[in-house]
mmCIF file of C-alpha atoms in Angstrom:
data_model
loop_
_atom_site.group_PDB
_atom_site.id
_atom_site.type_symbol
_atom_site.label_atom_id
_atom_site.label_comp_id
_atom_site.label_asym_id
_atom_site.label_seq_id
_atom_site.Cartn_x
_atom_site.Cartn_y
_atom_site.Cartn_z
ATOM 1 C CA MET J 1 27.302 -5.937 -13.017
ATOM 2 C CA PRO J 2 30.870 -6.744 -11.885
ATOM 3 C CA LEU J 3 31.769 -10.381 -12.406
ATOM 4 C CA ASP J 4 32.791 -10.910 -8.771
ATOM 5 C CA LEU J 5 29.217 -10.332 -7.528
ATOM 6 C CA PRO J 6 27.082 -13.498 -7.532
ATOM 7 C CA ASP J 7 23.794 -13.878 -9.357
ATOM 8 C CA TYR J 8 21.742 -16.500 -7.529
ATOM 9 C CA GLY J 9 19.038 -16.764 -10.178
ATOM 10 C CA PRO J 10 15.415 -17.667 -9.519
ATOM 11 C CA GLY J 11 14.273 -19.150 -6.240
ATOM 12 C CA THR J 12 12.787 -22.626 -6.016
ATOM 13 C CA GLN J 13 9.267 -21.226 -5.477
ATOM 14 C CA ALA J 14 9.365 -18.290 -7.908
ATOM 15 C CA PRO J 15 5.760 -18.001 -9.114
ATOM 16 C CA VAL J 16 4.437 -18.178 -12.645
ATOM 17 C CA PRO J 17 1.618 -15.832 -13.709
ATOM 18 C CA ARG J 18 -1.772 -16.938 -12.430
ATOM 19 C CA GLU J 19 -3.119 -17.430 -15.944
ATOM 20 C CA ALA J 20 -0.603 -20.236 -16.562
ATOM 21 C CA ALA J 21 -3.094 -22.609 -14.909
ATOM 22 C CA VAL J 22 -5.648 -21.743 -17.613
ATOM 23 C CA TRP J 23 -3.250 -22.479 -20.463
ATOM 24 C CA GLU J 24 -2.050 -25.694 -18.765
ATOM 25 C CA HIS J 25 -5.629 -26.907 -18.415
ATOM 26 C CA ALA J 26 -6.404 -26.062 -22.041
ATOM 27 C CA ALA J 27 -3.196 -27.639 -23.352
ATOM 28 C CA GLU J 28 -3.854 -30.867 -21.457
ATOM 29 C CA ALA J 29 -7.410 -31.019 -22.824
ATOM 30 C CA LEU J 30 -6.151 -30.661 -26.395
ATOM 31 C CA LYS J 31 -3.518 -33.322 -25.733
ATOM 32 C CA GLN J 32 -6.303 -35.674 -24.608
ATOM 33 C CA GLN J 33 -8.394 -34.680 -27.654
ATOM 34 C CA GLU J 34 -11.030 -33.244 -25.345
ATOM 35 C CA PRO J 35 -13.043 -30.188 -26.505
ATOM 36 C CA VAL J 36 -12.021 -27.028 -24.638
ATOM 37 C CA VAL J 37 -13.046 -23.377 -24.847
ATOM 38 C CA LEU J 38 -11.051 -20.324 -23.793
ATOM 39 C CA LEU J 39 -13.082 -17.545 -22.168
ATOM 40 C CA CYS J 40 -11.333 -14.165 -22.015
ATOM 41 C CA VAL J 41 -12.499 -10.740 -20.819
ATOM 42 C CA LEU J 42 -11.633 -8.472 -23.740
ATOM 43 C CA HIS J 43 -12.914 -5.269 -22.159
ATOM 44 C CA SER J 44 -14.311 -4.183 -18.790
ATOM 45 C CA GLN J 45 -15.537 -0.982 -17.177
ATOM 46 C CA GLY J 46 -17.115 0.205 -13.961
ATOM 47 C CA SER J 47 -17.586 -2.219 -11.063
ATOM 48 C CA SER J 48 -17.229 -5.282 -13.223
ATOM 49 C CA PRO J 49 -16.140 -8.404 -11.295
ATOM 50 C CA GLY J 50 -14.247 -9.639 -14.346
ATOM 51 C CA ARG J 51 -11.413 -7.343 -15.429
ATOM 52 C CA GLN J 52 -9.787 -7.066 -18.813
ATOM 53 C CA GLY J 53 -7.450 -10.009 -19.319
ATOM 54 C CA PHE J 54 -9.214 -12.400 -16.910
ATOM 55 C CA LYS J 55 -9.315 -15.879 -18.453
ATOM 56 C CA MET J 56 -10.659 -19.346 -17.900
ATOM 57 C CA SER J 57 -10.708 -22.622 -19.803
ATOM 58 C CA VAL J 58 -13.765 -24.878 -19.788
ATOM 59 C CA THR J 59 -14.209 -28.532 -20.700
ATOM 60 C CA ARG J 60 -17.219 -30.791 -20.178
ATOM 61 C CA THR J 61 -16.024 -31.850 -16.722
ATOM 62 C CA GLY J 62 -13.520 -29.223 -15.592
ATOM 63 C CA MET J 63 -12.375 -25.640 -15.684
ATOM 64 C CA ALA J 64 -9.495 -23.405 -14.644
ATOM 65 C CA GLY J 65 -9.242 -19.670 -13.972
ATOM 66 C CA SER J 66 -12.060 -17.144 -13.695
ATOM 67 C CA ILE J 67 -13.769 -14.388 -15.674
ATOM 68 C CA GLY J 68 -15.271 -12.787 -12.561
ATOM 69 C CA GLY J 69 -17.301 -15.455 -10.798
ATOM 70 C CA GLY J 70 -20.902 -15.331 -9.624
ATOM 71 C CA MET J 71 -24.031 -15.871 -11.678
ATOM 72 C CA MET J 72 -22.462 -14.392 -14.814
ATOM 73 C CA GLU J 73 -19.600 -16.901 -14.857
ATOM 74 C CA HIS J 74 -21.949 -19.771 -14.025
ATOM 75 C CA LYS J 75 -24.245 -18.918 -16.946
ATOM 76 C CA LEU J 76 -21.384 -18.583 -19.427
ATOM 77 C CA VAL J 77 -19.864 -21.899 -18.328
ATOM 78 C CA GLU J 78 -23.230 -23.592 -18.833
ATOM 79 C CA LEU J 79 -23.585 -21.889 -22.231
ATOM 80 C CA THR J 80 -20.089 -23.032 -23.182
ATOM 81 C CA ARG J 81 -20.843 -26.631 -22.305
ATOM 82 C CA ALA J 82 -24.191 -26.564 -24.119
ATOM 83 C CA HIS J 83 -23.040 -24.946 -27.366
ATOM 84 C CA PHE J 84 -19.360 -24.065 -27.706
ATOM 85 C CA LEU J 85 -17.891 -27.499 -26.989
ATOM 86 C CA GLN J 86 -19.703 -28.876 -30.007
ATOM 87 C CA PRO J 87 -17.720 -29.724 -33.169
ATOM 88 C CA ASN J 88 -17.151 -26.766 -35.499
ATOM 89 C CA ALA J 89 -18.448 -24.213 -32.973
ATOM 90 C CA ALA J 90 -17.475 -20.682 -33.974
ATOM 91 C CA PRO J 91 -15.978 -18.023 -31.659
ATOM 92 C CA GLU J 92 -18.424 -15.537 -30.188
ATOM 93 C CA ILE J 93 -18.133 -12.255 -28.269
ATOM 94 C CA ARG J 94 -20.773 -11.531 -25.628
ATOM 95 C CA ARG J 95 -21.450 -8.293 -23.769
ATOM 96 C CA GLN J 96 -22.342 -8.773 -20.109
ATOM 97 C CA VAL J 97 -23.999 -5.864 -18.273
ATOM 98 C CA HIS J 98 -24.163 -6.043 -14.484
ATOM 99 C CA ARG J 99 -27.350 -3.978 -13.955
ATOM 100 C CA ARG J 100 -30.854 -5.191 -13.220
ATOM 101 C CA ASP J 101 -32.586 -2.549 -15.364
ATOM 102 C CA GLU J 102 -30.511 -3.100 -18.515
ATOM 103 C CA PRO J 103 -32.826 -3.931 -21.458
ATOM 104 C CA ALA J 104 -30.407 -6.451 -22.998
ATOM 105 C CA ASP J 105 -27.246 -8.444 -22.258
ATOM 106 C CA ARG J 106 -27.983 -8.664 -18.531
ATOM 107 C CA SER J 107 -25.466 -10.870 -16.749
ATOM 108 C CA GLY J 108 -27.649 -11.716 -13.749
ATOM 109 C CA MET J 109 -25.451 -9.608 -11.461
ATOM 110 C CA ILE J 110 -26.231 -6.115 -10.140
ATOM 111 C CA CYS J 111 -22.787 -4.817 -9.171
ATOM 112 C CA SER J 112 -22.857 -2.254 -12.028
ATOM 113 C CA GLY J 113 -20.283 -2.033 -14.789
ATOM 114 C CA GLU J 114 -19.961 -4.365 -17.740
ATOM 115 C CA GLN J 115 -17.551 -6.671 -19.485
ATOM 116 C CA THR J 116 -17.087 -8.119 -22.946
ATOM 117 C CA VAL J 117 -16.266 -11.834 -23.003
ATOM 118 C CA LEU J 118 -14.791 -13.893 -25.816
ATOM 119 C CA LEU J 119 -15.758 -17.571 -26.080
ATOM 120 C CA LEU J 120 -13.095 -19.177 -28.278
ATOM 121 C CA PRO J 121 -13.220 -22.923 -29.029
ATOM 122 C CA LEU J 122 -9.633 -24.152 -29.185
ATOM 123 C CA GLN J 123 -8.496 -26.553 -31.867
ATOM 124 C CA ALA J 124 -5.723 -29.119 -32.176
ATOM 125 C CA THR J 125 -3.924 -26.635 -34.452
ATOM 126 C CA HIS J 126 -3.578 -24.326 -31.424
ATOM 127 C CA ARG J 127 -1.405 -26.813 -29.502
ATOM 128 C CA PRO J 128 1.961 -25.364 -30.643
ATOM 129 C CA VAL J 129 0.843 -21.841 -29.699
ATOM 130 C CA LEU J 130 -0.295 -22.977 -26.244
ATOM 131 C CA ALA J 131 3.012 -24.801 -25.753
ATOM 132 C CA GLU J 132 4.918 -21.620 -26.606
ATOM 133 C CA ILE J 133 2.710 -19.531 -24.305
ATOM 134 C CA LEU J 134 3.453 -21.888 -21.419
ATOM 135 C CA ARG J 135 7.169 -21.979 -22.196
ATOM 136 C CA ARG J 136 7.335 -18.205 -22.077
ATOM 137 C CA LEU J 137 5.267 -17.942 -18.903
ATOM 138 C CA ARG J 138 7.435 -20.497 -17.113
ATOM 139 C CA THR J 139 10.715 -18.904 -18.193
ATOM 140 C CA ALA J 140 9.605 -15.257 -17.749
ATOM 141 C CA GLN J 141 10.197 -14.590 -21.441
ATOM 142 C CA ARG J 142 8.095 -11.711 -22.675
ATOM 143 C CA GLY J 143 5.902 -11.691 -25.733
ATOM 144 C CA GLN J 144 2.534 -10.496 -27.021
ATOM 145 C CA LEU J 145 -0.639 -12.577 -27.135
ATOM 146 C CA HIS J 146 -3.106 -11.934 -29.959
ATOM 147 C CA LEU J 147 -6.699 -13.140 -30.096
ATOM 148 C CA SER J 148 -8.561 -12.099 -33.208
ATOM 149 C CA SER J 149 -11.036 -13.039 -35.903
ATOM 150 C CA ALA J 150 -7.956 -14.364 -37.709
ATOM 151 C CA GLY J 151 -6.965 -16.743 -34.908
ATOM 152 C CA LEU J 152 -4.696 -17.125 -31.868
ATOM 153 C CA TYR J 153 -1.012 -16.275 -32.223
ATOM 154 C CA LEU J 154 2.060 -14.734 -30.563
ATOM 155 C CA THR J 155 4.524 -12.008 -31.447
ATOM 156 C CA ASP J 156 7.765 -11.121 -29.689
ATOM 157 C CA THR J 157 7.448 -7.421 -28.800
ATOM 158 C CA PRO J 158 5.261 -6.582 -25.772
ATOM 159 C CA ALA J 159 2.747 -3.760 -26.209
ATOM 160 C CA PRO J 160 -0.128 -2.360 -24.117
ATOM 161 C CA THR J 161 -3.340 -4.324 -23.740
ATOM 162 C CA ALA J 162 -5.939 -3.234 -26.310
ATOM 163 C CA PHE J 163 -9.270 -4.365 -27.748
ATOM 164 C CA GLN J 164 -10.546 -3.367 -31.168
ATOM 165 C CA PRO J 165 -14.235 -4.371 -31.585
ATOM 166 C CA GLY J 166 -16.068 -4.943 -34.854
ATOM 167 C CA PRO J 167 -16.226 -7.639 -37.537
ATOM 168 C CA GLN J 168 -12.416 -7.754 -37.695
ATOM 169 C CA TRP J 169 -12.064 -7.689 -33.909
ATOM 170 C CA HIS J 170 -8.641 -7.924 -32.361
ATOM 171 C CA TYR J 171 -7.467 -8.253 -28.748
ATOM 172 C CA THR J 172 -3.836 -8.111 -27.669
ATOM 173 C CA GLU J 173 -2.002 -8.167 -24.351
ATOM 174 C CA PRO J 174 1.568 -8.680 -23.110
ATOM 175 C CA LEU J 175 2.392 -12.142 -21.819
ATOM 176 C CA GLY J 176 3.465 -12.629 -18.248
ATOM 177 C CA PHE J 177 3.424 -10.367 -15.223
ATOM 178 C CA ARG J 178 1.988 -6.910 -15.854
ATOM 179 C CA GLN J 179 4.089 -5.310 -13.093
ATOM 180 C CA HIS J 180 7.513 -6.155 -11.717
ATOM 181 C CA VAL J 181 8.649 -5.314 -8.185
ATOM 182 C CA THR J 182 12.329 -4.825 -7.406
ATOM 183 C CA ILE J 183 13.055 -5.085 -3.687
ATOM 184 C CA VAL J 184 16.371 -3.423 -2.872
ATOM 185 C CA GLY J 185 17.574 -5.132 0.278
ATOM 186 C CA GLY J 186 17.355 -8.801 1.161
ATOM 187 C CA GLY J 187 16.522 -8.837 4.871
ATOM 188 C CA HIS J 188 13.593 -10.197 6.855
ATOM 189 C CA VAL J 189 10.994 -7.733 5.539
ATOM 190 C CA SER J 190 12.233 -8.353 1.993
ATOM 191 C CA LEU J 191 11.701 -12.094 2.400
ATOM 192 C CA ALA J 192 8.232 -11.568 3.877
ATOM 193 C CA LEU J 193 7.287 -9.149 1.083
ATOM 194 C CA ALA J 194 8.491 -11.527 -1.630
ATOM 195 C CA ARG J 195 6.386 -14.289 -0.084
ATOM 196 C CA ILE J 196 3.238 -12.139 -0.275
ATOM 197 C CA LEU J 197 3.969 -10.753 -3.751
ATOM 198 C CA ALA J 198 4.337 -14.322 -5.008
ATOM 199 C CA THR J 199 0.566 -14.693 -4.481
ATOM 200 C CA LEU J 200 -0.345 -11.376 -6.156
ATOM 201 C CA ASP J 201 0.854 -11.816 -9.753
ATOM 202 C CA PHE J 202 3.933 -9.595 -9.544
ATOM 203 C CA GLY J 203 7.309 -10.389 -11.033
ATOM 204 C CA ILE J 204 9.891 -10.229 -8.228
ATOM 205 C CA THR J 205 13.561 -9.223 -8.168
ATOM 206 C CA VAL J 206 15.637 -8.887 -4.998
ATOM 207 C CA LEU J 207 18.888 -6.908 -5.085
ATOM 208 C CA GLU J 208 21.304 -7.046 -2.140
ATOM 209 C CA GLU J 209 24.805 -5.852 -1.387
ATOM 210 C CA ARG J 210 25.675 -8.586 1.129
ATOM 211 C CA ALA J 211 26.324 -11.640 -1.027
ATOM 212 C CA GLU J 212 25.988 -14.260 1.746
ATOM 213 C CA LEU J 213 22.981 -12.861 3.631
ATOM 214 C CA ASN J 214 20.851 -15.886 4.531
ATOM 215 C CA THR J 215 17.449 -14.228 3.960
ATOM 216 C CA PHE J 216 18.641 -13.139 0.512
ATOM 217 C CA VAL J 217 20.397 -16.292 -0.680
ATOM 218 C CA GLY J 218 17.594 -18.457 0.708
ATOM 219 C CA ASN J 219 14.683 -16.404 -0.678
ATOM 220 C CA PRO J 220 12.700 -18.991 -2.701
ATOM 221 C CA TYR J 221 10.108 -16.557 -4.118
ATOM 222 C CA ALA J 222 12.112 -14.139 -6.276
ATOM 223 C CA HIS J 223 12.514 -14.578 -10.014
ATOM 224 C CA GLN J 224 15.910 -12.886 -9.803
ATOM 225 C CA ARG J 225 18.313 -12.631 -6.844
ATOM 226 C CA ARG J 226 21.282 -10.485 -7.759
ATOM 227 C CA THR J 227 24.108 -8.947 -5.793
ATOM 228 C CA VAL J 228 24.793 -5.270 -6.571
ATOM 229 C CA ARG J 229 26.675 -2.392 -4.998
ATOM 230 C CA TYR J 230 24.158 0.223 -3.966
ATOM 231 C CA GLU J 231 26.353 3.034 -5.250
ATOM 232 C CA ALA J 232 26.006 1.386 -8.698
ATOM 233 C CA LEU J 233 22.332 0.495 -8.384
ATOM 234 C CA ALA J 234 20.835 2.516 -11.250
ATOM 235 C CA PRO J 235 21.935 0.244 -14.149
ATOM 236 C CA ALA J 236 20.501 -2.789 -12.324
ATOM 237 C CA VAL J 237 16.962 -1.351 -12.113
ATOM 238 C CA THR J 238 14.823 -1.382 -15.248
ATOM 239 C CA GLU J 239 12.826 1.782 -15.939
ATOM 240 C CA GLY J 240 9.163 1.889 -16.950
ATOM 241 C CA LEU J 241 5.708 2.542 -15.543
ATOM 242 C CA ASP J 242 5.285 -1.197 -15.008
ATOM 243 C CA GLN J 243 8.358 -1.238 -12.757
ATOM 244 C CA PHE J 244 7.868 -0.827 -8.971
ATOM 245 C CA VAL J 245 10.817 -0.415 -6.593
ATOM 246 C CA VAL J 246 10.894 -0.684 -2.799
ATOM 247 C CA LEU J 247 14.055 0.311 -0.901
ATOM 248 C CA MET J 248 14.683 -1.544 2.368
ATOM 249 C CA THR J 249 18.427 -1.904 2.831
ATOM 250 C CA PHE J 250 20.082 -2.495 6.199
ATOM 251 C CA GLY J 251 20.521 1.150 7.255
ATOM 252 C CA TYR J 252 20.006 4.856 6.708
ATOM 253 C CA ARG J 253 23.208 5.347 4.739
ATOM 254 C CA THR J 254 22.587 2.539 2.285
ATOM 255 C CA ASP J 255 18.947 3.573 1.818
ATOM 256 C CA TYR J 256 20.154 7.084 1.070
ATOM 257 C CA VAL J 257 22.782 5.875 -1.408
ATOM 258 C CA ALA J 258 20.244 3.640 -3.152
ATOM 259 C CA LEU J 259 17.600 6.359 -3.314
ATOM 260 C CA LYS J 260 20.043 8.855 -4.811
ATOM 261 C CA GLN J 261 20.692 6.340 -7.587
ATOM 262 C CA LEU J 262 16.993 6.144 -8.481
ATOM 263 C CA LEU J 263 15.702 9.688 -7.933
ATOM 264 C CA HIS J 264 15.392 10.350 -11.645
ATOM 265 C CA HIS J 265 14.415 6.848 -12.768
ATOM 266 C CA GLN J 266 11.061 6.697 -14.562
ATOM 267 C CA LEU J 267 9.112 4.204 -12.458
ATOM 268 C CA GLY J 268 5.520 3.329 -11.715
ATOM 269 C CA TYR J 269 6.310 3.305 -8.000
ATOM 270 C CA LEU J 270 9.279 4.136 -5.782
ATOM 271 C CA GLY J 271 9.059 3.661 -2.018
ATOM 272 C CA VAL J 272 11.395 3.758 0.972
ATOM 273 C CA LEU J 273 10.932 1.761 4.175
ATOM 274 C CA GLY J 274 11.563 3.645 7.411
ATOM 275 C CA SER J 275 10.153 5.610 10.306
ATOM 276 C CA GLN J 276 8.677 9.089 9.948
ATOM 277 C CA ALA J 277 11.753 10.494 11.704
ATOM 278 C CA LYS J 278 14.168 8.711 9.370
ATOM 279 C CA ILE J 279 12.308 9.883 6.269
ATOM 280 C CA ALA J 280 12.095 13.463 7.535
ATOM 281 C CA ASP J 281 15.847 13.526 8.150
ATOM 282 C CA MET J 282 16.587 12.005 4.733
ATOM 283 C CA TRP J 283 14.291 14.494 2.987
ATOM 284 C CA ALA J 284 15.953 17.412 4.783
ATOM 285 C CA THR J 285 19.345 16.248 3.521
ATOM 286 C CA LEU J 286 18.067 15.812 -0.020
ATOM 287 C CA ARG J 287 16.562 19.310 0.014
ATOM 288 C CA THR J 288 19.885 20.817 1.057
ATOM 289 C CA GLU J 289 21.414 19.050 -1.960
ATOM 290 C CA GLY J 290 18.915 20.725 -4.266
ATOM 291 C CA VAL J 291 16.489 17.870 -4.898
ATOM 292 C CA ALA J 292 13.196 19.383 -6.082
ATOM 293 C CA GLU J 293 10.001 19.032 -4.064
ATOM 294 C CA ALA J 294 8.269 17.564 -7.093
ATOM 295 C CA THR J 295 10.843 14.765 -7.161
ATOM 296 C CA LEU J 296 10.368 14.016 -3.468
ATOM 297 C CA ALA J 297 6.583 14.082 -3.844
ATOM 298 C CA ARG J 298 6.725 11.132 -6.250
ATOM 299 C CA ILE J 299 8.324 8.896 -3.610
ATOM 300 C CA HIS J 300 6.179 6.814 -1.257
ATOM 301 C CA ALA J 301 7.786 7.228 2.142
ATOM 302 C CA PRO J 302 7.382 5.808 4.648
ATOM 303 C CA VAL J 303 6.345 2.968 2.390
ATOM 304 C CA GLY J 304 3.103 1.063 3.025
ATOM 305 C CA VAL J 305 -0.430 1.783 4.180
ATOM 306 C CA PRO J 306 -0.760 2.753 7.871
ATOM 307 C CA ILE J 307 -1.877 -0.356 9.768
ATOM 308 C CA HIS J 308 0.419 0.079 12.804
ATOM 309 C CA SER J 309 2.512 -2.839 11.562
ATOM 310 C CA ARG J 310 5.287 -4.225 13.760
ATOM 311 C CA THR J 311 6.471 -7.624 12.533
ATOM 312 C CA PRO J 312 8.172 -8.208 9.167
ATOM 313 C CA GLU J 313 5.034 -9.958 7.956
ATOM 314 C CA GLU J 314 2.756 -7.081 8.997
ATOM 315 C CA ILE J 315 5.075 -4.561 7.375
ATOM 316 C CA ALA J 316 5.117 -6.663 4.215
ATOM 317 C CA ILE J 317 1.308 -6.742 4.128
ATOM 318 C CA SER J 318 1.156 -2.942 4.414
ATOM 319 C CA ILE J 319 3.639 -2.540 1.544
ATOM 320 C CA ALA J 320 1.897 -5.103 -0.649
ATOM 321 C CA ALA J 321 -1.427 -3.320 -0.068
ATOM 322 C CA GLU J 322 0.077 -0.043 -1.273
ATOM 323 C CA LEU J 323 1.562 -1.712 -4.342
ATOM 324 C CA VAL J 324 -1.836 -3.205 -5.224
ATOM 325 C CA LEU J 325 -3.466 0.195 -4.681
ATOM 326 C CA VAL J 326 -1.080 1.809 -7.164
ATOM 327 C CA ARG J 327 -1.350 -1.074 -9.629
ATOM 328 C CA ASN J 328 -5.136 -0.803 -9.628
ATOM 329 C CA GLY J 329 -5.090 2.851 -10.532
ATOM 330 C CA ASN J 330 -5.173 4.834 -7.293
ATOM 331 C CA PRO J 331 -1.698 6.289 -6.699
ATOM 332 C CA GLY J 332 -2.914 8.145 -3.606
#
């Protein structure tokens, strides 16, 4: 990025991943020498209320986070307090099946699906690891969390979430936000979208060409606010299936310039804000330039789910809903 273009850094309200509250609760309990247990969903399938990676921490008088809620969570919290907060309690993995007719491991819920939950008593020796987890979550530094029969530890290189069952069980997941949204354009809809995404466990970057735009400079929700020239956008956008990009610059020309920069980026999501007429005209131009139909078909345009949105906030809700839909495995 050219040195004359400002980088405004993170906003004052840039969110940390939701699970940070779990680790903070656990770390404080260990600091106070209070027994605490980490509950983590190692595996889930079907209509399970607790998804892989959901976590909570439980002490005798408090808790943080969730492993899915309902009767299942209530029973496991009571079990934790009755048995796993005792001195020298050993870790245990429990299968929870959400079906009434299941012969064993019934959770008390009937929503179908199942989940595998780890109950891991934390020890004073875990305090340095928890401190490092929190440091990385708060500073958006990536890493890899490992929970295993050998203990709790971190490594530096992120990798996909995975669970290996058995006597030498091992669970691993990347630290921090699973998906990152880059909003190209820093206007009113961008600010509204960043505000909503801050509640949905997305990392947030806003890129803008106009260095002094008030809704860009004053956006408190983004983890990164960087000024870029749209004709040099490609190097500023990280590739990867965990990377989502939404284009919403101040006009047709700049949207077109930005889109041309990213047509061949490998992304989990690429969308363009605009009317049906604007998108149709842009697509016609791209076709005359030889852009393949398969390339255009990968782009979400007009961006967002159709809810007849009018205000920046309504538009932002429609876009956020589409991003969640894609994140949860239904690209539409």
